[in-house]
Coordinates of C-alpha atoms and ligand atoms in Angstrom, one line a residue:
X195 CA 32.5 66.5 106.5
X196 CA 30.2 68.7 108.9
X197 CA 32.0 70.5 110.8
X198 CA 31.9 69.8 114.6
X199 CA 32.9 72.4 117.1
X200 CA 34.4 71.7 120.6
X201 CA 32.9 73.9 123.3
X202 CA 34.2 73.4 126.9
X203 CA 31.0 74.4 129.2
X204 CA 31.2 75.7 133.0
X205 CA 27.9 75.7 134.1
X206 CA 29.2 77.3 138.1
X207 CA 27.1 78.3 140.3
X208 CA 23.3 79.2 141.6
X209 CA 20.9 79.3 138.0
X210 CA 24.5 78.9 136.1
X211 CA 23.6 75.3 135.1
X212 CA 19.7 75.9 134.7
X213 CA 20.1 78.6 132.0
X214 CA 23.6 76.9 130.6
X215 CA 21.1 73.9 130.1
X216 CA 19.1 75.9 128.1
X217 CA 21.2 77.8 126.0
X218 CA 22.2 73.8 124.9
X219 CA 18.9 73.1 124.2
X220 CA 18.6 76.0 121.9
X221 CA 22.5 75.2 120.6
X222 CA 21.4 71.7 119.6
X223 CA 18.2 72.8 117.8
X224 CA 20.3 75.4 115.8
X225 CA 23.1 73.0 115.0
X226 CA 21.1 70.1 113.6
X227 CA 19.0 72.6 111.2
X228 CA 22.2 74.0 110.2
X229 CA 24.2 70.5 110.2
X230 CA 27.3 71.3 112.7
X231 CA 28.3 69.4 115.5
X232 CA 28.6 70.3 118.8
X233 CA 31.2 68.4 121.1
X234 CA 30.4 69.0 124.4
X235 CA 32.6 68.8 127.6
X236 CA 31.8 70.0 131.1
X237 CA 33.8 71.3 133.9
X238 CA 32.4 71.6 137.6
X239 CA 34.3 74.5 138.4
X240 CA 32.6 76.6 140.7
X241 CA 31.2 77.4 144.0
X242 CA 30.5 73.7 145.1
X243 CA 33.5 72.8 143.9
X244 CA 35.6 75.0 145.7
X245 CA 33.9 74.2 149.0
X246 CA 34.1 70.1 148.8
X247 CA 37.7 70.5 147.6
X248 CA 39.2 73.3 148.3
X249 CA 39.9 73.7 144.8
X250 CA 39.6 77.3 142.7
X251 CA 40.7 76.5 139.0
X252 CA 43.7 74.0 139.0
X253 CA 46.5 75.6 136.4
X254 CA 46.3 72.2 134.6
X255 CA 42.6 73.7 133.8
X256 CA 44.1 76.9 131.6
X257 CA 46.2 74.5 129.4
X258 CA 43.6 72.1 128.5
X259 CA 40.9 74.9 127.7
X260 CA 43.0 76.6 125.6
X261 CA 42.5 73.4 123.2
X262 CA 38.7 74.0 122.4
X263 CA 37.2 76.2 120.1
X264 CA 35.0 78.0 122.9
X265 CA 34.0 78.6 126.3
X266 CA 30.0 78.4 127.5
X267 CA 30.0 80.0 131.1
X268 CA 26.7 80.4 133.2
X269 CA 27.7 81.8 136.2
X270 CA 30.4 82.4 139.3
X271 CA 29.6 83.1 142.4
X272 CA 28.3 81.2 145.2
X273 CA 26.5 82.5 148.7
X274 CA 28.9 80.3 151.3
X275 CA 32.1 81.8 149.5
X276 CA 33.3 85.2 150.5
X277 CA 33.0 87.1 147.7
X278 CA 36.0 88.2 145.7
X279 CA 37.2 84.5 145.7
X280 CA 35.7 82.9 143.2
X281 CA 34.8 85.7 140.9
X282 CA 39.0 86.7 140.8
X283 CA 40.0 83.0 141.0
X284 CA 37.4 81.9 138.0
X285 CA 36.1 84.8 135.9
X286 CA 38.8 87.2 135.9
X287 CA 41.6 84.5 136.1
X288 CA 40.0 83.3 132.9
X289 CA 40.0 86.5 130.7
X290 CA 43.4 87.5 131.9
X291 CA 44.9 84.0 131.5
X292 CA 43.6 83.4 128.2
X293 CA 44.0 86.7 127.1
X294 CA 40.5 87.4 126.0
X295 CA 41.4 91.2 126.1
X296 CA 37.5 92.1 124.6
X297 CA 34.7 92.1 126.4
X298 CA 31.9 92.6 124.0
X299 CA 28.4 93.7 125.2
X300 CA 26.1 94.4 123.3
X301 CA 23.0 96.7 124.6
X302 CA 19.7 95.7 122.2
X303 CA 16.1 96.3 123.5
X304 CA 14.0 93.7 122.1
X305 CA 10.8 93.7 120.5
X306 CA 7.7 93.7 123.7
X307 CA 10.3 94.6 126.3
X308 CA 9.4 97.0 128.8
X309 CA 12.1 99.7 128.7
X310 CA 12.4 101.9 131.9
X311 CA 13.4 105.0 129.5
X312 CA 10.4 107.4 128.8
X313 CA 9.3 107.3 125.0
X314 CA 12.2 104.9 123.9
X315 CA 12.1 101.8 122.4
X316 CA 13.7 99.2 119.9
X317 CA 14.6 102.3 117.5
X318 CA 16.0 103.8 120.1
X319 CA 18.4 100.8 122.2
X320 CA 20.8 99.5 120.0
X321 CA 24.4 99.5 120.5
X322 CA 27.7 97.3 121.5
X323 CA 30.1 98.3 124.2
X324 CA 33.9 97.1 123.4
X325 CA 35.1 96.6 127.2
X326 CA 38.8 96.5 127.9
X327 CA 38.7 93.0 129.4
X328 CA 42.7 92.2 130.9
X329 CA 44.3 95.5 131.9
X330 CA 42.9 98.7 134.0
X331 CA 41.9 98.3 138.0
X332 CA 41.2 94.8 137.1
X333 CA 45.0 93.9 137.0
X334 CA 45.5 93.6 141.1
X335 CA 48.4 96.2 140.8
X336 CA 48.6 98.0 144.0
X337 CA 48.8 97.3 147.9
X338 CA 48.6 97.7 151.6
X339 CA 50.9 99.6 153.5
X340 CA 50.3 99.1 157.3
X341 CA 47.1 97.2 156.9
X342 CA 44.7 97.4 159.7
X343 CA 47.0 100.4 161.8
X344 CA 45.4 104.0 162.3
X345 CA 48.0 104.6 159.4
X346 CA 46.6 102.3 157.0
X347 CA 47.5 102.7 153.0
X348 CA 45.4 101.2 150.0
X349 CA 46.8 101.8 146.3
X350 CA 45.0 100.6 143.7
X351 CA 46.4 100.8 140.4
X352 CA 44.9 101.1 136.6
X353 CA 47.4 99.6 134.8
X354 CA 47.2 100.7 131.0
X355 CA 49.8 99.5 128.0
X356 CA 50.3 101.0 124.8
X357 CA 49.7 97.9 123.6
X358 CA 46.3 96.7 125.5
X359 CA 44.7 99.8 124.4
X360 CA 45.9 99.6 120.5
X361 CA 44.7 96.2 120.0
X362 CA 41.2 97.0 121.7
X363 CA 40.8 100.3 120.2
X364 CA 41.7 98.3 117.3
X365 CA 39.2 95.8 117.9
X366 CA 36.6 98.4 118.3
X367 CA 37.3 100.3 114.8
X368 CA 37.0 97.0 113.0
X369 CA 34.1 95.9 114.9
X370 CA 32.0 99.3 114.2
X371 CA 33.7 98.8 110.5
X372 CA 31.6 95.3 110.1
X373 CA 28.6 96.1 112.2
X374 CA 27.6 99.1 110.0
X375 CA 25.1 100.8 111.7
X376 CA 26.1 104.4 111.9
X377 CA 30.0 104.1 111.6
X378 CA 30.4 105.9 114.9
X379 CA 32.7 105.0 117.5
X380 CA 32.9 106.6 121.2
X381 CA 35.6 106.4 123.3
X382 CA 34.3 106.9 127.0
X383 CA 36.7 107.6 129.2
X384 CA 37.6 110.9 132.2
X385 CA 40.3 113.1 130.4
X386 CA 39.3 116.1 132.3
X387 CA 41.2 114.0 135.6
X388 CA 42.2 110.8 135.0
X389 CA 44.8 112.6 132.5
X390 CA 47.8 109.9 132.4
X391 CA 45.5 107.0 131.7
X392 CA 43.0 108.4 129.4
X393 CA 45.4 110.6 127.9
X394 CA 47.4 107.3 126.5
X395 CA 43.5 106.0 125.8
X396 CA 42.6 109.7 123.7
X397 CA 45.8 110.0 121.7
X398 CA 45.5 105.9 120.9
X399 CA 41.9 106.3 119.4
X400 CA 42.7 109.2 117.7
X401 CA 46.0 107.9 116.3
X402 CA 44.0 104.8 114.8
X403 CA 41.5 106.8 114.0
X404 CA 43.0 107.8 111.5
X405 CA 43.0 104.8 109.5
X406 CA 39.4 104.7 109.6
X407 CA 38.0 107.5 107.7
X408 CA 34.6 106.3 107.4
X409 CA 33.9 105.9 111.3
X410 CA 33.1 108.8 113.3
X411 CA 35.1 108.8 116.6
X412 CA 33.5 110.7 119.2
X413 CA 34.4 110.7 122.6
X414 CA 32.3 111.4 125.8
X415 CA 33.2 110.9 129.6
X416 CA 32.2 108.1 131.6
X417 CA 29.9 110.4 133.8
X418 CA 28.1 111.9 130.8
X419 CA 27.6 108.4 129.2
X420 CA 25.4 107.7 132.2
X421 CA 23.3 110.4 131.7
X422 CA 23.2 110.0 127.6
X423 CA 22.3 106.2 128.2
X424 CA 19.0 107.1 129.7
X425 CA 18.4 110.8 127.9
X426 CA 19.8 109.7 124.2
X427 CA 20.7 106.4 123.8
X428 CA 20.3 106.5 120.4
X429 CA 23.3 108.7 120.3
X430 CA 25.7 105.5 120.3
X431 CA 26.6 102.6 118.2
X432 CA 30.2 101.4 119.3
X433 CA 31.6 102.6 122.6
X434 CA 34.8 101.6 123.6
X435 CA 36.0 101.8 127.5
X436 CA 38.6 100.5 129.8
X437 CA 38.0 97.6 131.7
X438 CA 36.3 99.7 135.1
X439 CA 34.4 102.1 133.3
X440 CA 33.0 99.1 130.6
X441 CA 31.7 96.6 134.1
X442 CA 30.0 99.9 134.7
X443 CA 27.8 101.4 132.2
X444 CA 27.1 97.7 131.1
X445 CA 25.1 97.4 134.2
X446 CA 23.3 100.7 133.3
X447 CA 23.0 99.3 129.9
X448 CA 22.1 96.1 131.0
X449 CA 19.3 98.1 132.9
X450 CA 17.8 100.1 129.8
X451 CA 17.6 97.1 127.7
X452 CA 15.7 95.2 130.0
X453 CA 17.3 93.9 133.0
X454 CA 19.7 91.2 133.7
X455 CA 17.7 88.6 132.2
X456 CA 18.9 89.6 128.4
X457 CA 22.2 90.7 129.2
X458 CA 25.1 89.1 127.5
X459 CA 28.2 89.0 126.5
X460 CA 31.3 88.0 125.2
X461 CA 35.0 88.0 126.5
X462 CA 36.9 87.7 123.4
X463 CA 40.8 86.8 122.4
X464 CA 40.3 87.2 119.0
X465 CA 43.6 85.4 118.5
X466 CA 42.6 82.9 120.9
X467 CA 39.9 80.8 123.0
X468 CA 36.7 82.8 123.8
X469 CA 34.2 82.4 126.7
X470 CA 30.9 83.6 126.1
X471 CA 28.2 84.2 129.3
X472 CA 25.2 85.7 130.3
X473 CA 26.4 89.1 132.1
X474 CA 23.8 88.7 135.1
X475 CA 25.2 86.6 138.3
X476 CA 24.2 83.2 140.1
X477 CA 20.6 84.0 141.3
X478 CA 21.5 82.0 144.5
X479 CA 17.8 82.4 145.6
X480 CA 16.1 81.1 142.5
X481 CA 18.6 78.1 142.3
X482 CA 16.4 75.0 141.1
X483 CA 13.1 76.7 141.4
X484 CA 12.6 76.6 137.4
X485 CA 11.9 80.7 137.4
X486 CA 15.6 82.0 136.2
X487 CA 15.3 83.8 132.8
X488 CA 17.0 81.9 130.6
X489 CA 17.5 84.3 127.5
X490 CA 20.7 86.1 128.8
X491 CA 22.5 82.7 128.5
X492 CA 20.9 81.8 125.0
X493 CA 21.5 85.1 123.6
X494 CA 25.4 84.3 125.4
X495 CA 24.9 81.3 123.2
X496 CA 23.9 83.0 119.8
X497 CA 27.0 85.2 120.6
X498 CA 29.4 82.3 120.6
X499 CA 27.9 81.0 117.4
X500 CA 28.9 84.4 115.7
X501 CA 32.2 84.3 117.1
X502 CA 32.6 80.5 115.7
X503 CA 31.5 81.6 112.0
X504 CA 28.5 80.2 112.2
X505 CA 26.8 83.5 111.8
X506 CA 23.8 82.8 109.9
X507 CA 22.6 80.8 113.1
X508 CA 23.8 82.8 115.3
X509 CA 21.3 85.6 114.0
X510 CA 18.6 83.0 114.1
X511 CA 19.1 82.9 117.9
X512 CA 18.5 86.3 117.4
X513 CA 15.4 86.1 116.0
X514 CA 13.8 83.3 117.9
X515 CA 14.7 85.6 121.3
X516 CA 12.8 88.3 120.1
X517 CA 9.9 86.2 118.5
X518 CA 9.6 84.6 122.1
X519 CA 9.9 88.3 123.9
X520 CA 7.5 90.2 121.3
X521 CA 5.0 87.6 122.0
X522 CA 5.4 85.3 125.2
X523 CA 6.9 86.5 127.9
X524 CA 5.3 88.9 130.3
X525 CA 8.3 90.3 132.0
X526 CA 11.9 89.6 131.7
X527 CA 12.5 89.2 135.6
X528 CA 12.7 85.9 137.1
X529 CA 9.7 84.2 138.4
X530 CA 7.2 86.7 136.2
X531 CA 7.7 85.7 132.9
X532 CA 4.5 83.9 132.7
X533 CA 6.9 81.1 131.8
X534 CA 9.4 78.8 133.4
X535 CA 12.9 78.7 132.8
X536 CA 12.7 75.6 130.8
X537 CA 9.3 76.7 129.1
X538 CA 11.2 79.9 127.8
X539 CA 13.8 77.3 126.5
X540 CA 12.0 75.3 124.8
X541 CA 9.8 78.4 122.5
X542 CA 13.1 79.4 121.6
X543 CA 14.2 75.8 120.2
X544 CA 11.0 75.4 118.9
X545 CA 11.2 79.0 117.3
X546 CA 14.9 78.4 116.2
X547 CA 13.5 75.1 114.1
X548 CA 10.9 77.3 112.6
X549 CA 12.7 80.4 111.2
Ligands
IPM128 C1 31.1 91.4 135.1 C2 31.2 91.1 136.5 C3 32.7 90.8 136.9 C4 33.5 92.1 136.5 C5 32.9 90.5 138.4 C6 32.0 89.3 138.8 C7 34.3 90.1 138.7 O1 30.7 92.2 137.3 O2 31.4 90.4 134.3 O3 30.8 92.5 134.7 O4 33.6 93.0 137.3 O5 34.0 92.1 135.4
MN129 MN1 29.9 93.8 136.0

């Protein structure tokens, strides 16, 4: 019997649904070379939503998606919401609900990508950031205390467990175990002042370290990971962060391999249901104008594929990306591709058919 896999998909807002469309198209070509299924089922959640209804994410919505074998997410965030609503009410409700406790981002320069770095190139771009996903800032700890008086208060806590850390530190060790690049994991974090946090996140890595003799662990602060990024970015080959420190220098990485049009990423509960998305955000103004970059949400796509088993098309995701940005696309930025959203699409299907 072929195996068929259930993937829940929440197309959201602005491009979401253009590039989620997509990243189908691609799915579909893989999975009928390779002879899986794919059992689609689609949930409106999102900015339009939200506004016609006054509904964020019902509760009943967390039970039933815990029963497929994946999440497809294009994007969250919509012009007409203030912002903070839908991205805490969606996204983050999602990790933290369903416990996806990675975020896994991986930071590749392509083949006939521009890169904004001087003399660097594919050799050069080519490493994964391990992102605490469910504990840090991101928890909502903290407060007001007098809000909106001269005397005002804002706390803002980083909540960080013994536990949260282990298992993604964990995660991170096995991951650069597998990968096999250059067996080196850094831990990025601020021990010279944030020294209760980072202290629990230094002795952790080291303590598990331990049980990896073949990995290097290496650790560098989260200030002087944004200067190595775009001085040495070949230093790195895992990098594992907390969950404020990861949303940041995947932006920067975002940036070096490309832009937001490639980014993507997974939020992983390896025990668990998984939700895999382009990194970027809803594009309000390109909404419907065919001129989105697609790839992020594809390469989301080839991501989720891995994650299933299904590696060996997963990789030819992979492959078709980069055949499509060595020798079609002009730029990666929306509306200068030389290519439309669905044209971009559709070489990669094509591509993923050949290979
Ligand atoms: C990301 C995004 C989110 C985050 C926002 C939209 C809540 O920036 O996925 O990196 O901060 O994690
Ligand atoms: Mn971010």
């Amino acid at each position: 019997m072929p195996k068929t896999y259930n993937i829940a998909v929440i197309p959201g807002d602005g491009t979401g649904p253009e590039v989620v469309a997509e990243g189908i198209k691609v799915l579909q070509a893989v999975a009928g070379k390779a002879g899986f299924g794919l059992d689609l089922t689609y949930f409106d959640f999102g900015g339009d939503r939200y506004l016609k209804t006054g509904e964020i994410l019902p509760d009943s919505a967390i039970e039933e998606l815990k029963r497929f074998d994946s999440i497809y997410l294009g994007a969250i965030g919509h012009p007409d919401v203030k912002p903070g609503i839908l991205e805490k009410g969606i996204l983050l409700r999602l990790r933290f609900e369903l416990d996806q406790y990675i975020n896994l981002r991986p930071v590749k320069l392509y083949p006939g990508i521009e890169c904004p770095l001087k003399d660097k190139g594919p050799d050069h771009i080519d490493f994964v950031v391990v992102r605490e996903n469910t504990e840090g800032i991101y928890t909502g700890a903290g407060g007001f205390f007098k809000k909106g008086t001269p005397d005002e208060v804002a706390v803002q806590e980083s909540i960080n467990t013994r536990k949260g850390v282990e298992r993604c530190v964990r995660y991170a060790f096995e991951y650069c175990k597998k990968r096999q690049k250059n067996n080196k994991l850094t831990l990025c974090g601020k021990t010279n002042v944030l020294t209760y946090a980072f202290d629990l996140w230094e002795r952790t890595f080291y303590e598990v370290a331990e049980e990896y003799p073949d990995i290097k662990s290496d650790y560098a602060h989260v200030d002087a990971i944004t200067m190595w990024f775009v001085k040495n970015p070949e230093w790195f080959d895992v990098i594992v962060t907390d969950n404020m420190f990861g949303d940041i220098i995947t932006d920067l990485g975002a940036m070096i391999q490309g832009g937001m049009g490639i980014a993507a990423g997974g939020n992983i509960n390896p025990e668990g249901v998984s939700m895999f998305e382009p990194i970027g955000g809803s594009a309000p103004k390109y909404k419907g104008k065919n001129m989105i970059n697609p790839l992020a949400a594809i390469c989301a796509a080839g991501i989720m594929l891995e994650h299933l088993g299904e590696e060996k098309s997963g990789r030819e995701i992979e492959q078709a990306v980069m055949k499509v940005t060595e020798n079609h696309l002009k730029s990666l930025a929306a509306g200068k591709m030389g290519l439309t959203t669905t044209g971009v699409g559709d070489l990669v299907a094509k591509y993923v058919t050949e290979l």
